[in-house]
């Protein structure tokens, strides 16, 4: 059997894999992506944060995305009954991007993958990784194509960006339970014929339906809108019938969305995912690094998944290139601490959302303008700006603010 040789093998052509591969390619190393599906393929995660614009720019794919005319996103709206809280990314503490997009991920991921391919990264679609044997830093990966033919790829380093596939975590038994409780989600996309006039389409809308049940509305520029419920499994389970009947019943129970979506056509049968949060025992070893959703995934409430995918993809691509060029890489300090700092920051806000602390803050009229700007930067994904107290001392700052408001 012929064994193909590459410097870096990237598993998965989602945003994390393409960012990583682009950085390796820019470093003049031979990189190849193997991707299980044929693009375009559906994946959830359509509302971006502005931080990932920095990554698209660095990877050289920003202009290709700009040409697509996706729905501009310039903030987030949180609703609870008749209470409303708006964040506008132009009112931010951190000096960063003021806007990003809401995107159908099937098309979006293909635009990026095509661009990266045009820059010289080889992508093999419908090619599934089934096994990896490590020998120090080197490895032999077994892949199977759509005809069932097996072949081997020898790599000096692997970047596992396989998302929900979690290839290396599964092969090496690295998965760990999340510290967050199990939560379920039920979602689809609607033909949004009753979309309201005005500016609300420029932002994700999050509706707090019950204390631990919320829903998202993410309008696209093609007239469709992503829509889903998230929350404790018991609550969602009380609704019976087909996935469509369940989702329609949930919609009927929420006055803020009832009229808009009650008769709207669903683009696909609602998808139900149970227990999406997952953690990981380690993020790297001699021959590999994990990025994006192959690492830890917390919760979608603040739309941080793609931003973590691109942040870690860019970092992993650069560090892997340095390693293969013979430089010393301190993976613990340069990668693990960096990524985990971001994860822990978002964990505070996610836990605060579900325990009601953030509802108190978001829907209060007594939050200082500067404080709101600092929180806005977190929601924009700028969770590595240590001059922001709501980043550097996230737990304490959120707790103190909530108790101040309660007084
Ligand atoms: P993916 O985009 O999943 O790409 C991984 C690729 O690897 C896939 O194409 C897959 O086919 C391929 N692959 C898998 N196994 C193999 C294999 N064995 N061999 C070869 N290839 C393989 N994030 C946001 O930013 N915004 C949101 O609004 C948002 N909403 C969400 C809502 C819900 C309910 C959930 C659960 C998540 C949401 N996310 C959101 C998170 C988002 O889905 C992910 O964080 C993001 O897609 C991760 O990107 P990735 O590149 O790591 O992985």
CSV table of N, CA and C in Angstrom, one decimal, residues 33-165:
chain,number,residue,atom,x,y,z
A,33,UNK,N,-6.1,18.2,4.5
A,33,UNK,CA,-7.3,18.0,5.3
A,33,UNK,C,-8.0,16.8,4.8
A,34,UNK,N,-8.4,15.9,5.8
A,34,UNK,CA,-9.4,14.8,5.4
A,34,UNK,C,-10.7,15.1,6.0
A,35,UNK,N,-11.8,15.1,5.3
A,35,UNK,CA,-13.1,15.4,5.7
A,35,UNK,C,-14.1,14.3,5.4
A,36,UNK,N,-14.8,13.9,6.4
A,36,UNK,CA,-15.7,12.7,6.3
A,36,UNK,C,-16.8,13.0,5.3
A,37,UNK,N,-17.4,14.2,5.3
A,37,UNK,CA,-18.6,14.4,4.5
A,37,UNK,C,-18.2,15.1,3.1
A,38,UNK,N,-19.2,15.3,2.3
A,38,UNK,CA,-19.1,16.0,1.1
A,38,UNK,C,-19.7,17.4,1.4
A,39,UNK,N,-18.9,18.5,1.1
A,39,UNK,CA,-19.5,19.8,1.4
A,39,UNK,C,-20.3,20.3,0.2
A,40,UNK,N,-21.4,21.0,0.4
A,40,UNK,CA,-21.9,21.6,1.7
A,40,UNK,C,-22.5,20.5,2.5
A,41,UNK,N,-22.3,20.6,3.8
A,41,UNK,CA,-23.0,19.7,4.8
A,41,UNK,C,-23.5,20.5,5.9
A,42,UNK,N,-24.6,20.0,6.5
A,42,UNK,CA,-25.3,20.8,7.6
A,42,UNK,C,-24.4,20.7,8.9
A,43,UNK,N,-24.3,21.8,9.6
A,43,UNK,CA,-23.8,21.7,11.0
A,43,UNK,C,-24.5,22.9,11.7
A,44,UNK,N,-24.8,22.7,13.0
A,44,UNK,CA,-25.4,23.8,13.7
A,44,UNK,C,-24.3,24.8,14.2
A,45,UNK,N,-24.7,26.1,14.4
A,45,UNK,CA,-23.7,27.1,14.9
A,45,UNK,C,-23.6,28.3,13.9
A,46,UNK,N,-24.7,29.0,13.8
A,46,UNK,CA,-24.8,30.0,12.7
A,46,UNK,C,-24.6,31.4,13.1
A,47,UNK,N,-24.6,31.7,14.4
A,47,UNK,CA,-24.4,33.1,14.9
A,47,UNK,C,-22.9,33.3,15.3
A,48,UNK,N,-22.2,34.1,14.6
A,48,UNK,CA,-20.8,34.3,14.9
A,48,UNK,C,-20.5,35.4,15.9
A,49,UNK,N,-19.3,35.4,16.5
A,49,UNK,CA,-18.9,36.5,17.3
A,49,UNK,C,-17.8,37.3,16.6
A,50,UNK,N,-17.7,38.6,16.9
A,50,UNK,CA,-16.8,39.5,16.1
A,50,UNK,C,-15.4,39.1,16.2
A,51,UNK,N,-15.0,38.4,17.3
A,51,UNK,CA,-13.6,38.0,17.5
A,51,UNK,C,-13.1,37.1,16.3
A,52,UNK,N,-14.1,36.3,15.7
A,52,UNK,CA,-13.6,35.4,14.7
A,52,UNK,C,-13.3,36.1,13.4
A,53,UNK,N,-13.7,37.4,13.3
A,53,UNK,CA,-13.3,38.2,12.1
A,53,UNK,C,-11.8,38.4,12.0
A,54,UNK,N,-11.2,38.5,13.2
A,54,UNK,CA,-9.7,38.6,13.2
A,54,UNK,C,-9.1,37.3,12.6
A,55,UNK,N,-9.7,36.2,13.0
A,55,UNK,CA,-9.2,34.9,12.5
A,55,UNK,C,-9.4,34.8,11.0
A,56,UNK,N,-10.5,35.1,10.5
A,56,UNK,CA,-10.8,35.0,9.1
A,56,UNK,C,-9.8,35.9,8.3
A,57,UNK,N,-9.5,37.1,8.8
A,57,UNK,CA,-8.6,38.0,8.2
A,57,UNK,C,-7.2,37.4,8.2
A,58,UNK,N,-6.8,36.8,9.3
A,58,UNK,CA,-5.4,36.3,9.4
A,58,UNK,C,-5.2,35.1,8.5
A,59,UNK,N,-6.3,34.3,8.4
A,59,UNK,CA,-6.2,33.1,7.5
A,59,UNK,C,-6.4,33.4,6.1
A,60,UNK,N,-6.7,34.6,5.7
A,60,UNK,CA,-6.8,35.0,4.3
A,60,UNK,C,-8.1,34.6,3.7
A,61,UNK,N,-9.2,34.5,4.5
A,61,UNK,CA,-10.5,34.1,3.9
A,61,UNK,C,-11.6,35.1,4.0
A,62,UNK,N,-11.3,36.2,4.6
A,62,UNK,CA,-12.3,37.2,5.0
A,62,UNK,C,-13.0,37.8,3.7
A,63,UNK,N,-12.2,38.1,2.7
A,63,UNK,CA,-12.8,38.7,1.5
A,63,UNK,C,-13.7,37.7,0.8
A,64,UNK,N,-13.3,36.5,0.8
A,64,UNK,CA,-14.2,35.4,0.1
A,64,UNK,C,-15.5,35.4,0.9
A,65,UNK,N,-15.5,35.5,2.2
A,65,UNK,CA,-16.8,35.5,2.9
A,65,UNK,C,-17.6,36.7,2.7
A,66,UNK,N,-16.9,37.9,2.6
A,66,UNK,CA,-17.6,39.2,2.4
A,66,UNK,C,-18.4,39.2,1.1
A,67,UNK,N,-17.9,38.4,0.1
A,67,UNK,CA,-18.5,38.4,-1.2
A,67,UNK,C,-19.9,37.7,-1.2
A,68,UNK,N,-20.2,37.0,-0.1
A,68,UNK,CA,-21.4,36.2,0.0
A,68,UNK,C,-22.6,36.9,0.4
A,69,UNK,N,-22.5,38.1,0.9
A,69,UNK,CA,-23.7,38.9,1.3
A,69,UNK,C,-24.5,38.2,2.4
A,70,UNK,N,-23.8,37.7,3.4
A,70,UNK,CA,-24.5,37.1,4.5
A,70,UNK,C,-25.1,38.2,5.4
A,71,UNK,N,-26.0,37.7,6.2
A,71,UNK,CA,-26.7,38.7,7.1
A,71,UNK,C,-25.7,39.3,8.1
A,72,UNK,N,-25.6,40.6,8.1
A,72,UNK,CA,-24.7,41.2,9.1
A,72,UNK,C,-25.2,41.1,10.5
A,73,UNK,N,-24.4,40.8,11.4
A,73,UNK,CA,-24.8,40.7,12.8
A,73,UNK,C,-24.0,41.8,13.6
A,74,UNK,N,-24.7,42.7,14.2
A,74,UNK,CA,-24.0,43.7,15.0
A,74,UNK,C,-24.4,43.7,16.5
A,75,UNK,N,-24.9,42.6,17.0
A,75,UNK,CA,-25.1,42.6,18.4
A,75,UNK,C,-26.0,41.4,18.8
A,76,UNK,N,-26.6,41.6,20.0
A,76,UNK,CA,-27.5,40.5,20.5
A,76,UNK,C,-28.6,41.2,21.3
A,77,UNK,N,-29.8,40.6,21.2
A,77,UNK,CA,-30.9,41.1,21.9
A,77,UNK,C,-31.4,39.9,22.9
A,78,UNK,N,-31.6,40.3,24.1
A,78,UNK,CA,-32.1,39.3,25.1
A,78,UNK,C,-33.5,39.8,25.5
A,79,UNK,N,-34.5,38.9,25.4
A,79,UNK,CA,-35.9,39.2,25.8
A,79,UNK,C,-36.4,38.3,26.8
A,80,UNK,N,-37.2,38.8,27.7
A,80,UNK,CA,-37.8,38.0,28.8
A,80,UNK,C,-39.2,38.7,29.1
A,81,UNK,N,-40.3,38.1,28.7
A,81,UNK,CA,-41.6,38.8,28.8
A,81,UNK,C,-41.5,40.1,28.1
A,82,UNK,N,-41.8,41.2,28.9
A,82,UNK,CA,-41.7,42.5,28.2
A,82,UNK,C,-40.4,43.2,28.5
A,83,UNK,N,-39.4,42.5,29.1
A,83,UNK,CA,-38.1,43.1,29.3
A,83,UNK,C,-37.2,42.9,28.1
A,84,UNK,N,-36.4,43.9,27.8
A,84,UNK,CA,-35.5,43.8,26.7
A,84,UNK,C,-34.1,44.3,27.0
A,85,UNK,N,-33.1,43.6,26.6
A,85,UNK,CA,-31.7,44.1,26.8
A,85,UNK,C,-31.0,44.0,25.4
A,86,UNK,N,-30.4,45.1,25.0
A,86,UNK,CA,-29.7,45.0,23.7
A,86,UNK,C,-28.2,45.3,23.9
A,87,UNK,N,-27.4,44.5,23.2
A,87,UNK,CA,-25.9,44.8,23.1
A,87,UNK,C,-25.6,45.1,21.7
A,88,UNK,N,-24.9,46.2,21.5
A,88,UNK,CA,-24.5,46.6,20.1
A,88,UNK,C,-22.9,46.5,20.1
A,89,UNK,N,-22.4,45.7,19.2
A,89,UNK,CA,-20.9,45.5,19.2
A,89,UNK,C,-20.2,46.8,18.9
A,90,UNK,N,-20.8,47.9,18.5
A,90,UNK,CA,-20.1,49.1,18.3
A,90,UNK,C,-19.9,49.8,19.6
A,91,UNK,N,-20.7,49.4,20.7
A,91,UNK,CA,-20.5,50.0,22.0
A,91,UNK,C,-19.7,49.0,22.8
A,92,UNK,N,-18.4,48.8,22.5
A,92,UNK,CA,-17.6,47.8,23.1
A,92,UNK,C,-16.4,48.4,23.8
A,93,UNK,N,-16.0,47.8,24.9
A,93,UNK,CA,-14.8,48.2,25.6
A,93,UNK,C,-13.5,47.9,24.8
A,94,UNK,N,-13.4,46.7,24.3
A,94,UNK,CA,-12.2,46.2,23.6
A,94,UNK,C,-12.2,46.8,22.2
A,95,UNK,N,-11.0,47.2,21.7
A,95,UNK,CA,-10.9,47.8,20.4
A,95,UNK,C,-10.9,46.6,19.4
A,96,UNK,N,-12.0,46.2,18.9
A,96,UNK,CA,-12.1,45.1,18.0
A,96,UNK,C,-13.1,45.3,16.9
A,97,UNK,N,-13.5,44.2,16.2
A,97,UNK,CA,-14.5,44.3,15.2
A,97,UNK,C,-15.9,44.7,15.8
A,98,UNK,N,-16.6,45.4,15.0
A,98,UNK,CA,-17.9,45.9,15.5
A,98,UNK,C,-19.1,45.1,14.9
A,99,UNK,N,-18.7,44.2,14.0
A,99,UNK,CA,-19.8,43.4,13.3
A,99,UNK,C,-19.3,42.1,12.9
A,100,UNK,N,-20.2,41.2,12.6
A,100,UNK,CA,-19.8,39.9,12.0
A,100,UNK,C,-21.0,39.4,11.2
A,101,UNK,N,-21.2,38.1,11.1
A,101,UNK,CA,-22.3,37.6,10.3
A,101,UNK,C,-23.2,36.5,11.0
A,102,UNK,N,-24.4,36.3,10.5
A,102,UNK,CA,-25.2,35.2,10.8
A,102,UNK,C,-25.3,34.3,9.5
A,103,UNK,N,-24.9,33.1,9.6
A,103,UNK,CA,-24.6,32.3,8.4
A,103,UNK,C,-25.2,30.9,8.3
A,104,UNK,N,-25.7,30.5,7.2
A,104,UNK,CA,-26.1,29.1,7.1
A,104,UNK,C,-24.7,28.4,7.0
A,105,UNK,N,-24.4,27.5,7.9
A,105,UNK,CA,-23.1,26.9,8.0
A,105,UNK,C,-22.7,26.0,6.9
A,106,UNK,N,-23.7,25.4,6.2
A,106,UNK,CA,-23.4,24.5,5.1
A,106,UNK,C,-22.6,25.3,4.0
A,107,UNK,N,-23.2,26.4,3.6
A,107,UNK,CA,-22.6,27.2,2.6
A,107,UNK,C,-21.3,27.9,3.1
A,108,UNK,N,-21.4,28.4,4.3
A,108,UNK,CA,-20.3,29.2,4.9
A,108,UNK,C,-19.0,28.4,5.0
A,109,UNK,N,-19.2,27.2,5.6
A,109,UNK,CA,-18.0,26.3,5.7
A,109,UNK,C,-17.4,25.9,4.4
A,110,UNK,N,-18.3,25.8,3.4
A,110,UNK,CA,-17.8,25.5,2.0
A,110,UNK,C,-17.0,26.6,1.4
A,111,UNK,N,-17.5,27.9,1.6
A,111,UNK,CA,-16.8,29.1,1.1
A,111,UNK,C,-15.4,29.1,1.7
A,112,UNK,N,-15.3,28.9,3.0
A,112,UNK,CA,-14.0,29.0,3.6
A,112,UNK,C,-13.1,27.8,3.1
A,113,UNK,N,-13.7,26.6,3.0
A,113,UNK,CA,-12.9,25.4,2.6
A,113,UNK,C,-12.4,25.6,1.2
A,114,UNK,N,-13.3,26.1,0.3
A,114,UNK,CA,-12.9,26.3,-1.1
A,114,UNK,C,-11.8,27.4,-1.2
A,115,UNK,N,-11.9,28.4,-0.4
A,115,UNK,CA,-10.8,29.5,-0.4
A,115,UNK,C,-9.5,28.9,0.0
A,116,UNK,N,-9.5,28.1,1.1
A,116,UNK,CA,-8.3,27.6,1.7
A,116,UNK,C,-7.7,26.6,0.7
A,117,UNK,N,-8.6,25.8,0.0
A,117,UNK,CA,-8.1,24.9,-1.1
A,117,UNK,C,-7.4,25.7,-2.2
A,118,UNK,N,-8.0,26.8,-2.6
A,118,UNK,CA,-7.4,27.6,-3.7
A,118,UNK,C,-6.1,28.2,-3.3
A,119,UNK,N,-5.8,28.2,-2.0
A,119,UNK,CA,-4.5,28.8,-1.5
A,119,UNK,C,-3.4,27.7,-1.4
A,120,UNK,N,-3.9,26.4,-1.7
A,120,UNK,CA,-2.9,25.3,-1.8
A,120,UNK,C,-3.0,24.2,-0.8
A,121,UNK,N,-4.1,24.3,0.0
A,121,UNK,CA,-4.3,23.2,1.0
A,121,UNK,C,-5.1,22.1,0.3
A,122,UNK,N,-4.6,20.9,0.3
A,122,UNK,CA,-5.4,19.8,-0.3
A,122,UNK,C,-6.5,19.3,0.6
A,123,UNK,N,-7.7,19.1,0.1
A,123,UNK,CA,-8.8,18.6,1.0
A,123,UNK,C,-9.3,17.4,0.3
A,124,UNK,N,-9.3,16.3,1.0
A,124,UNK,CA,-10.0,15.0,0.6
A,124,UNK,C,-11.3,14.9,1.3
A,125,UNK,N,-12.4,15.1,0.5
A,125,UNK,CA,-13.8,14.9,1.0
A,125,UNK,C,-14.2,13.5,1.0
A,126,UNK,N,-15.2,13.2,1.8
A,126,UNK,CA,-15.8,11.8,1.9
A,126,UNK,C,-14.6,10.8,2.2
A,127,UNK,N,-13.8,11.3,3.1
A,127,UNK,CA,-12.7,10.5,3.6
A,127,UNK,C,-12.7,10.5,5.1
A,128,UNK,N,-12.9,9.3,5.7
A,128,UNK,CA,-13.1,9.2,7.1
A,128,UNK,C,-11.9,8.6,7.8
A,129,UNK,N,-11.4,9.3,8.9
A,129,UNK,CA,-10.4,8.7,9.7
A,129,UNK,C,-10.9,7.6,10.5
A,130,UNK,N,-10.3,6.4,10.4
A,130,UNK,CA,-10.8,5.3,11.2
A,130,UNK,C,-9.8,4.8,12.3
A,131,UNK,N,-8.5,5.2,12.1
A,131,UNK,CA,-7.5,4.8,13.1
A,131,UNK,C,-6.3,5.6,13.0
A,132,UNK,N,-5.6,5.8,14.1
A,132,UNK,CA,-4.3,6.5,14.1
A,132,UNK,C,-3.3,5.7,15.0
A,133,UNK,N,-2.1,5.5,14.4
A,133,UNK,CA,-1.1,4.8,15.3
A,133,UNK,C,0.0,5.8,15.4
A,134,UNK,N,0.3,6.2,16.7
A,134,UNK,CA,1.4,7.2,16.9
A,134,UNK,C,2.7,6.5,17.2
A,135,UNK,N,3.8,7.1,16.7
A,135,UNK,CA,5.1,6.6,17.0
A,135,UNK,C,5.9,7.9,17.4
A,136,UNK,N,5.9,8.3,18.7
A,136,UNK,CA,6.4,9.6,19.0
A,136,UNK,C,5.5,10.6,18.4
A,137,UNK,N,6.2,11.6,17.8
A,137,UNK,CA,5.4,12.7,17.2
A,137,UNK,C,4.8,12.2,15.8
A,138,UNK,N,5.5,11.3,15.2
A,138,UNK,CA,5.0,10.8,13.9
A,138,UNK,C,3.8,9.9,14.1
A,139,UNK,N,3.0,9.8,13.0
A,139,UNK,CA,1.8,8.9,13.1
A,139,UNK,C,1.4,8.4,11.7
A,140,UNK,N,0.7,7.2,11.7
A,140,UNK,CA,0.1,6.7,10.5
A,140,UNK,C,-1.4,6.7,10.7
A,141,UNK,N,-2.1,7.4,9.9
A,141,UNK,CA,-3.5,7.5,10.0
A,141,UNK,C,-4.2,6.6,8.9
A,142,UNK,N,-5.2,5.9,9.3
A,142,UNK,CA,-5.9,5.1,8.3
A,142,UNK,C,-7.2,5.9,7.9
A,143,UNK,N,-7.4,6.0,6.6
A,143,UNK,CA,-8.6,6.7,6.2
A,143,UNK,C,-9.4,5.8,5.2
A,144,UNK,N,-10.7,6.0,5.1
A,144,UNK,CA,-11.5,5.2,4.2
A,144,UNK,C,-12.3,6.1,3.3
A,145,UNK,N,-12.2,5.9,2.0
A,145,UNK,CA,-13.0,6.8,1.1
A,145,UNK,C,-14.4,6.3,0.9
A,146,UNK,N,-15.2,7.0,0.1
A,146,UNK,CA,-16.6,6.7,0.0
A,146,UNK,C,-16.9,5.3,-0.6
A,147,UNK,N,-15.9,4.8,-1.4
A,147,UNK,CA,-16.0,3.5,-2.0
A,147,UNK,C,-15.6,2.4,-1.0
A,148,UNK,N,-15.1,2.8,0.2
A,148,UNK,CA,-14.7,1.8,1.2
A,148,UNK,C,-13.2,1.5,1.0
A,149,UNK,N,-12.5,2.2,0.1
A,149,UNK,CA,-11.1,1.9,0.0
A,149,UNK,C,-10.3,2.5,1.1
A,150,UNK,N,-9.4,1.7,1.7
A,150,UNK,CA,-8.6,2.1,2.8
A,150,UNK,C,-7.2,2.6,2.3
A,151,UNK,N,-6.7,3.7,2.9
A,151,UNK,CA,-5.3,4.1,2.6
A,151,UNK,C,-4.7,4.7,3.9
A,152,UNK,N,-3.4,5.0,3.8
A,152,UNK,CA,-2.7,5.4,5.0
A,152,UNK,C,-2.0,6.8,4.7
A,153,UNK,N,-2.0,7.6,5.7
A,153,UNK,CA,-1.3,8.9,5.6
A,153,UNK,C,-0.3,9.0,6.8
A,154,UNK,N,1.0,9.2,6.4
A,154,UNK,CA,2.0,9.4,7.4
A,154,UNK,C,2.1,10.9,7.7
A,155,UNK,N,2.1,11.3,8.9
A,155,UNK,CA,2.1,12.8,9.3
A,155,UNK,C,3.2,13.0,10.4
A,156,UNK,N,3.8,14.2,10.3
A,156,UNK,CA,4.7,14.5,11.4
A,156,UNK,C,3.9,15.1,12.6
A,157,UNK,N,2.7,15.5,12.3
A,157,UNK,CA,1.9,16.1,13.4
A,157,UNK,C,0.4,16.1,12.9
A,158,UNK,N,-0.5,15.9,13.9
A,158,UNK,CA,-2.0,15.9,13.5
A,158,UNK,C,-2.7,17.0,14.3
A,159,UNK,N,-3.5,17.7,13.6
A,159,UNK,CA,-4.4,18.6,14.2
A,159,UNK,C,-5.8,18.0,14.1
A,160,UNK,N,-6.4,17.7,15.2
A,160,UNK,CA,-7.7,17.1,15.2
A,160,UNK,C,-8.8,18.1,15.4
A,161,UNK,N,-9.4,18.5,14.2
A,161,UNK,CA,-10.5,19.5,14.2
A,161,UNK,C,-11.8,18.8,13.8
A,162,UNK,N,-12.0,17.6,14.3
A,162,UNK,CA,-13.1,16.8,13.8
A,162,UNK,C,-14.5,17.1,14.5
A,163,UNK,N,-14.5,18.2,15.3
A,163,UNK,CA,-15.8,18.7,15.8
A,163,UNK,C,-16.5,17.6,16.7
A,164,UNK,N,-17.8,17.4,16.4
A,164,UNK,CA,-18.6,16.5,17.1
A,164,UNK,C,-18.1,15.0,16.8
A,165,UNK,N,-17.3,14.8,15.8
A,165,UNK,CA,-16.7,13.5,15.5
A,165,UNK,C,-15.7,13.1,16.6
